[in-house]
mmCIF file of C-alpha atoms in Angstrom:
data_model
loop_
_atom_site.group_PDB
_atom_site.id
_atom_site.type_symbol
_atom_site.label_atom_id
_atom_site.label_comp_id
_atom_site.label_asym_id
_atom_site.label_seq_id
_atom_site.Cartn_x
_atom_site.Cartn_y
_atom_site.Cartn_z
ATOM 1 C CA MET A 6 23.020 -22.667 -0.900
ATOM 2 C CA LYS A 7 22.628 -20.191 -3.730
ATOM 3 C CA ASN A 8 21.273 -16.812 -2.795
ATOM 4 C CA LEU A 9 18.521 -14.717 -4.780
ATOM 5 C CA ASN A 10 17.144 -11.715 -4.166
ATOM 6 C CA LEU A 11 13.238 -11.555 -5.173
ATOM 7 C CA MET A 12 11.300 -8.617 -5.841
ATOM 8 C CA THR A 13 7.599 -9.326 -6.674
ATOM 9 C CA PRO A 14 4.391 -8.396 -5.012
ATOM 10 C CA ILE A 15 2.379 -11.061 -2.742
ATOM 11 C CA ASN A 16 -1.346 -10.957 -3.199
ATOM 12 C CA THR A 17 -4.469 -12.218 -5.244
ATOM 13 C CA LEU A 18 -3.808 -10.729 -8.172
ATOM 14 C CA GLY A 19 -1.662 -11.855 -11.117
ATOM 15 C CA TYR A 20 1.614 -10.944 -10.186
ATOM 16 C CA GLY A 21 1.019 -11.686 -6.727
ATOM 17 C CA VAL A 22 -0.001 -15.239 -7.589
ATOM 18 C CA VAL A 23 3.115 -15.543 -9.594
ATOM 19 C CA GLY A 24 4.882 -14.186 -7.438
ATOM 20 C CA LEU A 25 3.985 -16.283 -4.039
ATOM 21 C CA ASN A 26 4.462 -19.325 -6.112
ATOM 22 C CA VAL A 27 7.517 -19.123 -7.594
ATOM 23 C CA LEU A 28 8.968 -18.024 -4.112
ATOM 24 C CA LYS A 29 7.455 -21.190 -2.297
ATOM 25 C CA ALA A 30 9.118 -23.426 -5.011
ATOM 26 C CA ILE A 31 12.809 -21.541 -5.915
ATOM 27 C CA SER A 32 12.801 -21.523 -2.017
ATOM 28 C CA LYS A 33 12.936 -24.993 -1.378
ATOM 29 C CA ASN A 34 16.913 -24.849 -3.119
ATOM 30 C CA VAL A 35 17.759 -21.132 -3.059
ATOM 31 C CA HIS A 36 18.113 -18.861 -0.118
ATOM 32 C CA VAL A 37 15.622 -16.134 -1.292
ATOM 33 C CA SER A 38 15.857 -12.117 0.639
ATOM 34 C CA LEU A 39 12.100 -11.227 -0.566
ATOM 35 C CA SER A 40 11.521 -7.246 -1.231
ATOM 36 C CA LEU A 41 7.817 -6.791 -1.148
ATOM 37 C CA ILE A 42 6.129 -4.755 -4.064
ATOM 38 C CA GLY A 43 3.296 -3.299 -2.178
ATOM 39 C CA ASN A 44 1.618 -4.682 0.754
ATOM 40 C CA ALA A 45 1.252 -8.499 1.314
ATOM 41 C CA ASP A 46 -1.985 -10.101 0.879
ATOM 42 C CA VAL A 47 -1.300 -13.433 1.986
ATOM 43 C CA SER A 48 -3.136 -16.613 3.513
ATOM 44 C CA PRO A 49 -2.067 -18.104 7.008
ATOM 45 C CA GLU A 50 -0.738 -21.312 5.434
ATOM 46 C CA ASN A 51 1.848 -19.352 3.169
ATOM 47 C CA GLY A 52 2.486 -16.341 5.794
ATOM 48 C CA GLN A 53 5.318 -17.691 7.521
ATOM 49 C CA ILE A 54 7.369 -18.692 4.130
ATOM 50 C CA VAL A 55 6.832 -15.041 3.051
ATOM 51 C CA GLN A 56 7.536 -13.596 6.607
ATOM 52 C CA SER A 57 10.956 -16.010 6.951
ATOM 53 C CA CYS A 58 12.081 -14.486 3.199
ATOM 54 C CA ILE A 59 11.391 -11.025 3.944
ATOM 55 C CA ASN A 60 13.383 -11.205 7.148
ATOM 56 C CA ASN A 61 16.236 -12.543 4.907
ATOM 57 C CA LEU A 62 16.485 -9.131 3.757
ATOM 58 C CA GLN A 63 18.219 -7.994 6.886
ATOM 59 C CA THR A 64 21.443 -9.995 5.685
ATOM 60 C CA PHE A 65 21.119 -10.087 1.975
ATOM 61 C CA ASP A 66 23.859 -10.645 -0.289
ATOM 62 C CA ALA A 67 24.328 -7.442 -2.571
ATOM 63 C CA LYS A 68 26.215 -9.776 -4.811
ATOM 64 C CA ALA A 69 23.193 -12.085 -5.523
ATOM 65 C CA PRO A 70 20.937 -12.241 -8.468
ATOM 66 C CA CYS A 71 17.872 -10.334 -8.780
ATOM 67 C CA LEU A 72 14.856 -11.622 -10.177
ATOM 68 C CA LYS A 73 12.193 -8.380 -10.563
ATOM 69 C CA ILE A 74 8.559 -10.275 -11.109
ATOM 70 C CA TRP A 75 6.843 -7.071 -12.229
ATOM 71 C CA HIS A 76 5.497 -4.876 -15.037
ATOM 72 C CA GLU A 77 7.615 -4.019 -18.398
ATOM 73 C CA PHE A 78 7.402 -0.574 -17.827
ATOM 74 C CA ALA A 79 8.739 -0.503 -14.150
ATOM 75 C CA LEU A 80 11.811 -2.433 -14.158
ATOM 76 C CA ALA A 81 14.842 -0.410 -13.258
ATOM 77 C CA GLU A 82 15.106 -0.505 -9.872
ATOM 78 C CA ARG A 83 16.453 -3.363 -8.014
ATOM 79 C CA VAL A 84 18.179 -5.056 -4.884
ATOM 80 C CA GLY A 85 22.074 -5.330 -5.096
ATOM 81 C CA ARG A 86 24.479 -4.805 -7.605
ATOM 82 C CA GLY A 87 24.506 -8.781 -8.561
ATOM 83 C CA PRO A 88 22.938 -9.294 -12.399
ATOM 84 C CA THR A 89 18.891 -8.653 -12.536
ATOM 85 C CA PHE A 90 16.451 -10.808 -14.276
ATOM 86 C CA ALA A 91 12.977 -9.220 -15.329
ATOM 87 C CA PHE A 92 9.885 -11.368 -15.417
ATOM 88 C CA PRO A 93 7.151 -9.200 -16.897
ATOM 89 C CA PHE A 94 3.798 -9.915 -18.382
ATOM 90 C CA PHE A 95 2.224 -7.905 -20.872
ATOM 91 C CA GLU A 96 -0.818 -8.084 -22.963
ATOM 92 C CA ILE A 97 -0.242 -5.969 -26.153
ATOM 93 C CA SER A 98 1.763 -6.188 -29.265
ATOM 94 C CA GLU A 99 3.533 -3.120 -29.444
ATOM 95 C CA LEU A 100 6.379 -1.424 -27.095
ATOM 96 C CA ASP A 101 6.739 2.248 -26.561
ATOM 97 C CA GLU A 102 9.843 4.005 -25.242
ATOM 98 C CA LYS A 103 9.544 3.630 -21.450
ATOM 99 C CA ARG A 104 8.918 0.181 -21.757
ATOM 100 C CA ILE A 105 11.920 -0.420 -24.213
ATOM 101 C CA ARG A 106 14.303 1.464 -21.746
ATOM 102 C CA HIS A 107 12.853 -0.408 -18.644
ATOM 103 C CA LEU A 108 13.723 -3.667 -20.510
ATOM 104 C CA SER A 109 17.031 -2.779 -21.689
ATOM 105 C CA SER A 110 17.958 -1.874 -18.119
ATOM 106 C CA VAL A 111 18.246 -5.539 -16.973
ATOM 107 C CA ASP A 112 20.546 -8.345 -17.819
ATOM 108 C CA GLY A 113 18.312 -10.776 -18.759
ATOM 109 C CA ILE A 114 14.416 -10.854 -19.763
ATOM 110 C CA ILE A 115 11.897 -13.824 -19.040
ATOM 111 C CA VAL A 116 8.736 -13.703 -20.489
ATOM 112 C CA ALA A 117 5.858 -16.845 -20.041
ATOM 113 C CA SER A 118 5.287 -17.102 -23.653
ATOM 114 C CA GLN A 119 6.873 -17.377 -27.370
ATOM 115 C CA TRP A 120 4.270 -15.067 -28.232
ATOM 116 C CA ALA A 121 5.791 -12.139 -25.841
ATOM 117 C CA LYS A 122 9.657 -13.177 -26.858
ATOM 118 C CA ASP A 123 8.514 -12.401 -30.085
ATOM 119 C CA ILE A 124 7.450 -8.833 -29.568
ATOM 120 C CA ILE A 125 10.327 -8.148 -27.643
ATOM 121 C CA ASP A 126 12.794 -9.674 -30.177
ATOM 122 C CA SER A 127 11.462 -7.446 -33.053
ATOM 123 C CA TYR A 128 12.981 -4.391 -31.388
ATOM 124 C CA LYS A 129 16.631 -4.063 -32.322
ATOM 125 C CA GLU A 130 17.034 -1.502 -29.230
ATOM 126 C CA ILE A 131 16.590 -4.269 -26.663
ATOM 127 C CA SER A 132 19.927 -6.350 -26.512
ATOM 128 C CA THR A 133 18.910 -8.316 -23.552
ATOM 129 C CA PRO A 134 18.619 -11.646 -23.953
ATOM 130 C CA VAL A 135 15.247 -13.240 -23.631
ATOM 131 C CA SER A 136 14.238 -16.576 -22.187
ATOM 132 C CA VAL A 137 10.833 -18.348 -22.067
ATOM 133 C CA VAL A 138 10.061 -19.745 -19.177
ATOM 134 C CA PRO A 139 6.171 -20.803 -18.646
ATOM 135 C CA ALA A 140 3.970 -20.197 -15.573
ATOM 136 C CA GLY A 141 2.557 -22.756 -13.590
ATOM 137 C CA VAL A 142 -0.920 -24.424 -11.833
ATOM 138 C CA ASP A 143 -1.084 -25.857 -8.101
ATOM 139 C CA ARG A 144 -2.467 -29.066 -8.629
ATOM 140 C CA SER A 145 -3.313 -29.662 -4.656
ATOM 141 C CA ILE A 146 -5.930 -27.019 -5.719
ATOM 142 C CA PHE A 147 -7.208 -27.031 -9.275
ATOM 143 C CA LYS A 148 -7.135 -30.673 -9.494
ATOM 144 C CA ASP A 149 -9.315 -33.030 -11.405
ATOM 145 C CA ILE A 150 -12.517 -34.427 -9.906
ATOM 146 C CA ASP A 151 -15.469 -35.974 -10.523
ATOM 147 C CA PRO A 152 -17.733 -33.447 -12.612
ATOM 148 C CA ILE A 153 -20.645 -32.318 -10.583
ATOM 149 C CA ASP A 154 -24.100 -33.665 -12.085
ATOM 150 C CA THR A 155 -26.631 -30.596 -12.516
ATOM 151 C CA LYS A 156 -29.446 -29.912 -14.604
ATOM 152 C CA THR A 157 -27.821 -26.844 -15.725
ATOM 153 C CA CYS A 158 -24.655 -26.311 -17.864
ATOM 154 C CA VAL A 159 -22.702 -23.727 -16.341
ATOM 155 C CA PHE A 160 -20.210 -21.775 -18.186
ATOM 156 C CA PHE A 161 -17.771 -19.966 -16.279
ATOM 157 C CA ASN A 162 -15.198 -16.642 -16.736
ATOM 158 C CA ALA A 163 -12.700 -15.416 -14.195
ATOM 159 C CA GLY A 164 -10.795 -12.176 -14.300
ATOM 160 C CA LYS A 165 -10.982 -8.902 -13.539
ATOM 161 C CA TRP A 166 -14.056 -6.515 -14.985
ATOM 162 C CA GLU A 167 -11.980 -5.242 -18.572
ATOM 163 C CA LYS A 168 -12.875 -4.722 -22.076
ATOM 164 C CA ARG A 169 -9.285 -6.702 -22.593
ATOM 165 C CA LYS A 170 -11.134 -9.675 -21.246
ATOM 166 C CA GLY A 171 -13.862 -9.584 -23.731
ATOM 167 C CA HIS A 172 -16.566 -8.854 -20.916
ATOM 168 C CA ASP A 173 -18.370 -6.311 -23.019
ATOM 169 C CA VAL A 174 -18.744 -9.201 -25.584
ATOM 170 C CA LEU A 175 -19.323 -12.187 -23.803
ATOM 171 C CA LEU A 176 -22.648 -11.628 -22.345
ATOM 172 C CA ARG A 177 -23.812 -10.983 -25.676
ATOM 173 C CA MET A 178 -22.289 -13.996 -26.986
ATOM 174 C CA PHE A 179 -24.121 -15.991 -23.678
ATOM 175 C CA LYS A 180 -27.604 -14.748 -24.950
ATOM 176 C CA ALA A 181 -26.665 -15.531 -28.789
ATOM 177 C CA ALA A 182 -25.969 -19.012 -27.981
ATOM 178 C CA PHE A 183 -28.904 -19.143 -25.878
ATOM 179 C CA PRO A 184 -31.356 -16.902 -26.453
ATOM 180 C CA ASN A 185 -34.493 -19.085 -24.560
ATOM 181 C CA GLU A 186 -32.863 -21.856 -23.042
ATOM 182 C CA SER A 187 -33.364 -21.950 -19.200
ATOM 183 C CA ASP A 188 -30.727 -24.936 -18.322
ATOM 184 C CA VAL A 189 -27.977 -22.826 -18.721
ATOM 185 C CA ALA A 190 -25.736 -20.443 -16.799
ATOM 186 C CA LEU A 191 -22.798 -18.201 -16.571
ATOM 187 C CA HIS A 192 -21.025 -17.660 -13.467
ATOM 188 C CA MET A 193 -18.524 -14.469 -13.805
ATOM 189 C CA MET A 194 -15.977 -14.042 -10.845
ATOM 190 C CA SER A 195 -14.360 -10.786 -12.174
ATOM 191 C CA SER A 196 -14.263 -8.477 -9.181
ATOM 192 C CA ASN A 197 -11.821 -5.564 -10.016
ATOM 193 C CA ILE A 198 -10.194 -3.323 -6.990
ATOM 194 C CA PHE A 199 -9.208 -0.931 -9.513
ATOM 195 C CA LEU A 200 -12.400 0.014 -11.066
ATOM 196 C CA SER A 201 -14.626 2.772 -8.579
ATOM 197 C CA PRO A 202 -17.813 1.476 -7.076
ATOM 198 C CA LYS A 203 -19.862 3.371 -9.836
ATOM 199 C CA GLN A 204 -17.985 1.033 -12.594
ATOM 200 C CA THR A 205 -18.233 -1.973 -10.975
ATOM 201 C CA ASN A 206 -22.178 -1.705 -10.356
ATOM 202 C CA GLU A 207 -22.186 -0.778 -14.191
ATOM 203 C CA TRP A 208 -20.955 -4.152 -15.063
ATOM 204 C CA GLU A 209 -22.754 -5.894 -12.700
ATOM 205 C CA ARG A 210 -25.865 -4.201 -13.803
ATOM 206 C CA TYR A 211 -25.553 -5.280 -17.349
ATOM 207 C CA TYR A 212 -24.305 -9.030 -16.479
ATOM 208 C CA LYS A 213 -27.611 -9.280 -14.166
ATOM 209 C CA SER A 214 -29.944 -7.973 -16.684
ATOM 210 C CA ASP A 215 -29.846 -11.762 -17.496
ATOM 211 C CA PRO A 216 -31.532 -13.622 -14.954
ATOM 212 C CA ARG A 217 -29.313 -16.908 -15.820
ATOM 213 C CA VAL A 218 -26.024 -14.996 -14.966
ATOM 214 C CA LYS A 219 -24.635 -15.212 -11.642
ATOM 215 C CA VAL A 220 -21.992 -12.640 -10.615
ATOM 216 C CA LEU A 221 -19.913 -14.222 -7.999
ATOM 217 C CA ASP A 222 -18.367 -12.115 -4.723
ATOM 218 C CA ARG A 223 -14.601 -11.470 -4.424
ATOM 219 C CA VAL A 224 -13.322 -14.897 -2.218
ATOM 220 C CA ALA A 225 -10.381 -14.869 0.133
ATOM 221 C CA GLY A 226 -8.059 -17.497 -1.599
ATOM 222 C CA HIS A 227 -7.438 -19.962 -4.481
ATOM 223 C CA VAL A 228 -9.146 -22.706 -2.573
ATOM 224 C CA GLU A 229 -12.439 -20.876 -2.744
ATOM 225 C CA VAL A 230 -11.691 -20.117 -6.137
ATOM 226 C CA ALA A 231 -11.349 -23.717 -6.791
ATOM 227 C CA GLN A 232 -14.425 -24.337 -5.402
ATOM 228 C CA ALA A 233 -16.353 -21.976 -7.643
ATOM 229 C CA MET A 234 -14.747 -23.283 -10.984
ATOM 230 C CA SER A 235 -15.333 -27.025 -9.759
ATOM 231 C CA ALA A 236 -19.215 -26.067 -10.254
ATOM 232 C CA ALA A 237 -18.755 -24.844 -13.603
ATOM 233 C CA ASN A 238 -18.703 -27.224 -16.812
ATOM 234 C CA CYS A 239 -17.048 -25.106 -19.266
ATOM 235 C CA GLY A 240 -14.800 -21.928 -19.084
ATOM 236 C CA ILE A 241 -15.326 -19.203 -21.558
ATOM 237 C CA PHE A 242 -12.306 -16.973 -22.194
ATOM 238 C CA PRO A 243 -12.916 -14.534 -25.130
ATOM 239 C CA SER A 244 -9.951 -12.522 -24.158
ATOM 240 C CA ARG A 245 -8.551 -9.748 -26.531
ATOM 241 C CA ALA A 246 -5.359 -10.630 -25.300
ATOM 242 C CA GLU A 247 -3.383 -11.856 -21.979
ATOM 243 C CA GLY A 248 -0.025 -12.016 -20.619
ATOM 244 C CA TRP A 249 -0.342 -15.637 -19.184
ATOM 245 C CA ASN A 250 -4.435 -16.199 -18.020
ATOM 246 C CA LEU A 251 -3.830 -17.780 -14.859
ATOM 247 C CA GLU A 252 -7.609 -18.786 -14.735
ATOM 248 C CA LEU A 253 -7.985 -20.670 -17.875
ATOM 249 C CA LEU A 254 -5.119 -22.920 -17.057
ATOM 250 C CA GLU A 255 -6.639 -23.538 -13.485
ATOM 251 C CA MET A 256 -9.714 -24.531 -15.317
ATOM 252 C CA MET A 257 -7.909 -26.789 -17.539
ATOM 253 C CA SER A 258 -6.211 -28.507 -14.528
ATOM 254 C CA MET A 259 -9.734 -28.850 -13.259
ATOM 255 C CA GLY A 260 -10.669 -30.917 -16.150
ATOM 256 C CA LYS A 261 -13.100 -28.127 -17.690
ATOM 257 C CA HIS A 262 -13.723 -27.927 -21.428
ATOM 258 C CA ILE A 263 -12.051 -24.547 -22.215
ATOM 259 C CA ILE A 264 -13.423 -21.893 -25.103
ATOM 260 C CA ALA A 265 -10.582 -19.507 -25.531
ATOM 261 C CA THR A 266 -9.024 -16.383 -28.083
ATOM 262 C CA ASN A 267 -6.574 -18.455 -30.232
ATOM 263 C CA TYR A 268 -4.331 -15.226 -29.860
ATOM 264 C CA SER A 269 -1.476 -13.986 -27.228
ATOM 265 C CA ALA A 270 0.271 -15.459 -24.276
ATOM 266 C CA HIS A 271 -2.188 -18.190 -23.497
ATOM 267 C CA THR A 272 -1.523 -19.951 -26.821
ATOM 268 C CA ALA A 273 1.555 -21.027 -25.086
ATOM 269 C CA PHE A 274 -0.742 -23.795 -23.656
ATOM 270 C CA CYS A 275 -4.142 -23.805 -25.431
ATOM 271 C CA ASN A 276 -4.327 -25.883 -28.545
ATOM 272 C CA SER A 277 -6.703 -27.668 -31.144
ATOM 273 C CA LYS A 278 -6.624 -30.732 -28.467
ATOM 274 C CA ASN A 279 -6.949 -29.123 -25.176
ATOM 275 C CA SER A 280 -9.676 -26.014 -26.095
ATOM 276 C CA SER A 281 -11.881 -24.806 -28.526
ATOM 277 C CA LEU A 282 -9.955 -21.773 -30.135
ATOM 278 C CA ILE A 283 -11.713 -18.948 -31.653
ATOM 279 C CA GLU A 284 -9.611 -17.789 -34.568
ATOM 280 C CA ILE A 285 -8.672 -14.269 -35.059
ATOM 281 C CA GLU A 286 -9.233 -12.340 -38.297
ATOM 282 C CA LYS A 287 -7.694 -8.731 -37.169
ATOM 283 C CA LEU A 288 -6.346 -6.479 -34.408
ATOM 284 C CA GLU A 289 -7.595 -3.424 -32.910
ATOM 285 C CA THR A 290 -6.107 -0.545 -31.567
ATOM 286 C CA ALA A 291 -5.795 -1.531 -27.375
ATOM 287 C CA GLU A 292 -8.038 1.010 -25.991
ATOM 288 C CA ASP A 293 -10.525 0.799 -23.199
ATOM 289 C CA GLU A 294 -10.507 4.175 -21.640
ATOM 290 C CA LEU A 295 -9.323 3.134 -18.419
ATOM 291 C CA PHE A 296 -6.014 0.872 -18.267
ATOM 292 C CA PHE A 297 -5.256 1.203 -22.003
ATOM 293 C CA ASN A 298 -5.392 4.749 -24.012
ATOM 294 C CA GLY A 299 -5.245 3.708 -27.340
ATOM 295 C CA SER A 300 -1.521 5.270 -27.825
ATOM 296 C CA VAL A 301 0.546 1.909 -27.989
ATOM 297 C CA GLY A 302 -0.133 -1.478 -29.327
ATOM 298 C CA GLN A 303 -3.084 -3.700 -30.561
ATOM 299 C CA TRP A 304 -5.134 -6.663 -29.493
ATOM 300 C CA ALA A 305 -7.597 -9.157 -31.171
ATOM 301 C CA SER A 306 -10.920 -7.794 -32.645
ATOM 302 C CA LEU A 307 -13.730 -10.058 -31.722
ATOM 303 C CA GLU A 308 -16.319 -9.127 -33.837
ATOM 304 C CA GLY A 309 -17.788 -10.589 -36.917
ATOM 305 C CA LYS A 310 -16.580 -14.181 -37.482
ATOM 306 C CA PRO A 311 -14.744 -14.527 -33.835
ATOM 307 C CA PHE A 312 -18.086 -13.429 -31.948
ATOM 308 C CA LYS A 313 -20.118 -16.071 -34.285
ATOM 309 C CA GLN A 314 -17.532 -18.726 -33.673
ATOM 310 C CA GLY A 315 -17.698 -18.194 -29.999
ATOM 311 C CA VAL A 316 -21.233 -18.514 -29.927
ATOM 312 C CA GLN A 317 -21.172 -21.704 -32.164
ATOM 313 C CA TYR A 318 -18.641 -23.333 -29.536
ATOM 314 C CA MET A 319 -20.945 -22.179 -26.628
ATOM 315 C CA ARG A 320 -23.807 -24.071 -28.364
ATOM 316 C CA ASP A 321 -21.583 -26.798 -29.074
ATOM 317 C CA PHE A 322 -20.632 -27.832 -25.699
ATOM 318 C CA TYR A 323 -24.040 -27.235 -24.566
ATOM 319 C CA GLU A 324 -25.339 -29.753 -27.414
ATOM 320 C CA GLU A 325 -22.647 -32.294 -26.343
ATOM 321 C CA TRP A 326 -23.501 -31.530 -22.585
ATOM 322 C CA LYS A 327 -27.030 -32.608 -22.672
ATOM 323 C CA LEU A 328 -25.579 -36.166 -24.367
ATOM 324 C CA ASN A 329 -22.889 -36.456 -21.359
ATOM 325 C CA PRO A 330 -23.325 -34.083 -18.341
ATOM 326 C CA ASN A 331 -19.298 -35.764 -17.485
ATOM 327 C CA ILE A 332 -17.825 -34.319 -19.933
ATOM 328 C CA ILE A 333 -13.960 -34.243 -18.731
ATOM 329 C CA ASN A 334 -11.198 -32.496 -20.547
ATOM 330 C CA GLN A 335 -8.339 -34.882 -20.198
ATOM 331 C CA GLU A 336 -6.043 -33.251 -22.624
ATOM 332 C CA GLY A 337 -6.519 -30.182 -20.515
ATOM 333 C CA ILE A 338 -5.546 -31.914 -17.548
ATOM 334 C CA SER A 339 -2.386 -33.638 -19.058
ATOM 335 C CA THR A 340 -1.227 -30.119 -20.495
ATOM 336 C CA ALA A 341 -1.636 -28.623 -16.808
ATOM 337 C CA LYS A 342 0.315 -31.783 -15.386
ATOM 338 C CA SER A 343 3.160 -30.593 -17.652
ATOM 339 C CA LEU A 344 3.365 -26.485 -16.336
ATOM 340 C CA SER A 345 3.923 -27.085 -12.326
ATOM 341 C CA TRP A 346 5.667 -24.259 -10.539
ATOM 342 C CA THR A 347 8.389 -26.667 -9.713
ATOM 343 C CA ASN A 348 9.219 -26.599 -13.219
ATOM 344 C CA THR A 349 8.762 -22.820 -13.258
ATOM 345 C CA ALA A 350 11.261 -22.539 -10.586
ATOM 346 C CA ASN A 351 13.742 -24.947 -12.107
ATOM 347 C CA LYS A 352 13.781 -23.342 -15.326
ATOM 348 C CA LEU A 353 14.544 -19.749 -13.522
ATOM 349 C CA GLN A 354 17.369 -20.995 -11.906
ATOM 350 C CA GLU A 355 18.450 -22.478 -14.915
ATOM 351 C CA ILE A 356 19.004 -18.914 -16.225
ATOM 352 C CA ILE A 357 20.003 -17.011 -13.308
ATOM 353 C CA TYR A 358 22.388 -19.554 -12.397
ATOM 354 C CA GLY A 359 23.202 -20.934 -15.331
ATOM 355 C CA ASN A 360 23.298 -24.679 -14.985
#
C-alpha cells in the first residue's frame, strides 16, 4: 500500500470539510499519516478514522509524498522530504508576492476549478505544474428526497457572514423581489466564528429586520445542515467570489433549485441547465475591511444589472413554485452524482503517484 503524509484541518469549516472527506476516501487505498492543522472538530462517527491516521504519524514515511490542503499563502511547511502537493482554495483574481512564493515552494499545485488554474497559470513566476481536481459532495447525507409541501416558498443561503458571500446584497434582493408577499421566507445559515459578537449581532439584526427572515443557529454537523436544507425550496448564492462553495453543491445534490453568480470557482459545476446564473458585468476591488483589505485582487460587482437579475430569478422561481411546489432540480442531482469524494480521491492519487 502506498504511503501519504496528509496535512489538513479537520473541522466544520470549508478546508476542514474537504480535508475530512479526502481523508476518508483516500485512506481506503492509501496508508495515511495525518498531521492536523489546528484542533480537530470531528463527529463521533468519524473520530476513529481520524485518530487512527493521526496515530500513523508515529511511524510516518519521510520519503512519502505530502499533500497539504490549506491556504495558498501558507504552503511552505510540510511533513517529510517527499514531493509536496498543495490543494488550496482561493477567491480573488490576483496573487501577491507572498502567495506566489508559497505556491512556488511545492512540487505540484492542485485546484478545484479551471478558473483557479487559469489565475495561477497567468503568473510566469510560478513554474509549478497545476492540475484541476474538483471537490465533491457526500450524497449519503445530501441526497434528493421528496420535496416538503408547505404553504411558504423558502429561499436558503448557507455560508459565513461575509461581504464576499453577497450578504450585504441578499436581503435587498429578497425585499425587492417580494415587497409584500407573506408566503415567502429566507433562511440564513451564516454563523461566522471569525466575527466578534458585536459584528455577528449587526448582521443578525439587519436580517431580522424583515420578519420573513429566519437566522438559523450553528449546527453540530452535516446531517443537521442537510436537515435545514431539506426544508428549503431554492438555494440563493449571490456570491462575489468562491473557492468552491460546498453548500451550493450540497443543495444541488438534494435537488434544490439554485440561483448563483456566473463567476469564480463554482462555475466548475454550475451551468445554465442546473442553475439560474446571474451574469456579471464587471469586477470590483476585493475589499470588506475584515478579510480582504483591497490591496490585491478583484471579485464580482453585484450592483446594477446583476442585482436586478438576481431579483428577477427569485421572482421567477416563486411564480413557478406557486404552480408546482414539488419542483426538483434533476440536472443538479445529475451534476452532484458526478462529483463524489471517491472521484476526488482517485484523481488526487493519479496526480500524486503518477498512475
